Structure formats: structure tokens, C-alpha cells
Amino acid sequence: LTEVNAAYTGSEKFALGKRFGFFPSFSIGWRITEEPFMKKTITDVNVENKRVFVRADFNVPLDENCHITDDTRIQKTLPTIKYLLDHKAAVILASHLGRPKGQVVEKYSLKPVAKRLSELLGIDVKFAPDCVGAETKAMADALKPGEVLLLENLRFHKEEEKNGEDFARQLA
């Protein structure tokens, strides 16, 4: 702890404290806790033979022909997706694209993202025509370990931007 106090600034110390289970106390300085503040990550959970819902950021720029012009955001999700696939999970991906304001707008469809993910992962990424509903639920239920399903744009439903509780239940 002495090295932490000497080598890092306040915000860096706080970040380290959260990671390693110690935190600042005004009365005694730094102290070790029995229960660290760490959040679990996918490496802390057994995902084998489970369906895993991943909220990703696939809000990528598209040209006038709906071709992806920069796939950086997709590339950044690959380690997580590959980890899940390597550990025999069925992966359900959800994202938004653009601001369709609760309306189905074809230029904001995630179909180009599904195509690009298929290319990058080297597997067929299934694409659901909606993010909720009977057909989407059936597709998610049929998903096998090692498969990926991308749901259609969450923002085609106005409840997504309002953080609607019923909408969240439907997604779950």
C-alpha cells in the first residue's frame, strides 16, 4: 500500500483500490477489505452451454448505400464475442444504430453489421428481424452453443430510449 500511496494520484489509487479490494478511508488511510469492489466480468462466470445477452455498440457509420465505412466498434467487440464462443456459449447481440426515433427505418437496420460480423468471425451470424417478439424469441431459444444471433436495431422501439421496464423484460 505504501507503493500505491507514493506512486499514484488520487483517481488512480481509487481505480486500483476498486480492482484489488482496498479503498481510501478518511480516518485510517488505505485499508484492505474482505469483499473487494470488483465487478464480475465474463471470465468470472461459467458461460458454457448458456445463452449470453451482450449489449454492444454497433453504432457504426454507413455510406449512402448502407455500407459500413468504419468497423472499429465492431472490431472492439470481437474479443468478447470470441471468448464466449470459445467457451461454448450461444451469443445474442443487441445494439442500436442511428436515431430512428422508435420507427423502423431501413437505413438504420443492423443487417450490414450482421454481414460484417460474419466475415470477421468466420461463421454465419443469424439475424433476427426484430429485437423482441415471438419470432425473435424462437430464434434465441433455438440458438446452439457456438452460434451468434444479432437482434435488429433496439431503437426501432421507442421504449429503448425511455429505458422502459416492460421492454427490458421482453429483451430478457
PDB file of N, CA, C and O in Angstrom, residues 46-49 82-89:
ATOM      1  N   ASN A  46     -19.314 -18.921 -15.485  1.00  0.00           N
ATOM      2  CA  ASN A  46     -19.354 -20.079 -16.363  1.00  0.00           C
ATOM      3  C   ASN A  46     -20.419 -19.842 -17.438  1.00  0.00           C
ATOM      4  O   ASN A  46     -21.606 -19.766 -17.124  1.00  0.00           O
ATOM      5  N   VAL A  47     -20.001 -19.710 -18.688  1.00  0.00           N
ATOM      6  CA  VAL A  47     -20.937 -19.429 -19.777  1.00  0.00           C
ATOM      7  C   VAL A  47     -21.218 -20.657 -20.639  1.00  0.00           C
ATOM      8  O   VAL A  47     -22.026 -20.590 -21.568  1.00  0.00           O
ATOM      9  N   GLU A  48     -20.573 -21.769 -20.313  1.00  0.00           N
ATOM     10  CA  GLU A  48     -20.718 -22.972 -21.133  1.00  0.00           C
ATOM     11  C   GLU A  48     -22.172 -23.417 -21.217  1.00  0.00           C
ATOM     12  O   GLU A  48     -22.871 -23.532 -20.194  1.00  0.00           O
ATOM     13  N   ASN A  49     -22.631 -23.636 -22.445  1.00  0.00           N
ATOM     14  CA  ASN A  49     -23.998 -24.072 -22.738  1.00  0.00           C
ATOM     15  C   ASN A  49     -25.065 -23.104 -22.236  1.00  0.00           C
ATOM     16  O   ASN A  49     -26.192 -23.498 -21.949  1.00  0.00           O
ATOM     17  N   LYS A  82     -15.577 -13.691 -29.234  1.00  0.00           N
ATOM     18  CA  LYS A  82     -14.750 -14.888 -29.423  1.00  0.00           C
ATOM     19  C   LYS A  82     -14.556 -15.639 -28.110  1.00  0.00           C
ATOM     20  O   LYS A  82     -14.562 -16.873 -28.095  1.00  0.00           O
ATOM     21  N   TYR A  83     -14.368 -14.912 -27.028  1.00  0.00           N
ATOM     22  CA  TYR A  83     -14.242 -15.565 -25.727  1.00  0.00           C
ATOM     23  C   TYR A  83     -15.492 -16.400 -25.444  1.00  0.00           C
ATOM     24  O   TYR A  83     -15.401 -17.564 -25.037  1.00  0.00           O
ATOM     25  N   LEU A  84     -16.656 -15.806 -25.643  1.00  0.00           N
ATOM     26  CA  LEU A  84     -17.912 -16.505 -25.385  1.00  0.00           C
ATOM     27  C   LEU A  84     -18.057 -17.726 -26.282  1.00  0.00           C
ATOM     28  O   LEU A  84     -18.443 -18.810 -25.823  1.00  0.00           O
ATOM     29  N   LEU A  85     -17.719 -17.583 -27.562  1.00  0.00           N
ATOM     30  CA  LEU A  85     -17.816 -18.709 -28.487  1.00  0.00           C
ATOM     31  C   LEU A  85     -16.827 -19.804 -28.107  1.00  0.00           C
ATOM     32  O   LEU A  85     -17.167 -21.000 -28.133  1.00  0.00           O
ATOM     33  N   ASP A  86     -15.601 -19.417 -27.756  1.00  0.00           N
ATOM     34  CA  ASP A  86     -14.579 -20.394 -27.351  1.00  0.00           C
ATOM     35  C   ASP A  86     -14.991 -21.161 -26.098  1.00  0.00           C
ATOM     36  O   ASP A  86     -14.543 -22.281 -25.876  1.00  0.00           O
ATOM     37  N   HIS A  87     -15.828 -20.534 -25.279  1.00  0.00           N
ATOM     38  CA  HIS A  87     -16.291 -21.165 -24.042  1.00  0.00           C
ATOM     39  C   HIS A  87     -17.703 -21.723 -24.186  1.00  0.00           C
ATOM     40  O   HIS A  87     -18.445 -21.850 -23.213  1.00  0.00           O
ATOM     41  N   LYS A  88     -18.074 -22.050 -25.415  1.00  0.00           N
ATOM     42  CA  LYS A  88     -19.303 -22.780 -25.743  1.00  0.00           C
ATOM     43  C   LYS A  88     -20.598 -22.082 -25.317  1.00  0.00           C
ATOM     44  O   LYS A  88     -21.550 -22.724 -24.869  1.00  0.00           O
ATOM     45  N   ALA A  89     -20.634 -20.766 -25.467  1.00  0.00           N
ATOM     46  CA  ALA A  89     -21.857 -20.020 -25.196  1.00  0.00           C
ATOM     47  C   ALA A  89     -22.611 -19.787 -26.503  1.00  0.00           C
ATOM     48  O   ALA A  89     -22.012 -19.777 -27.584  1.00  0.00           O
TER      49      ALA A  89
END
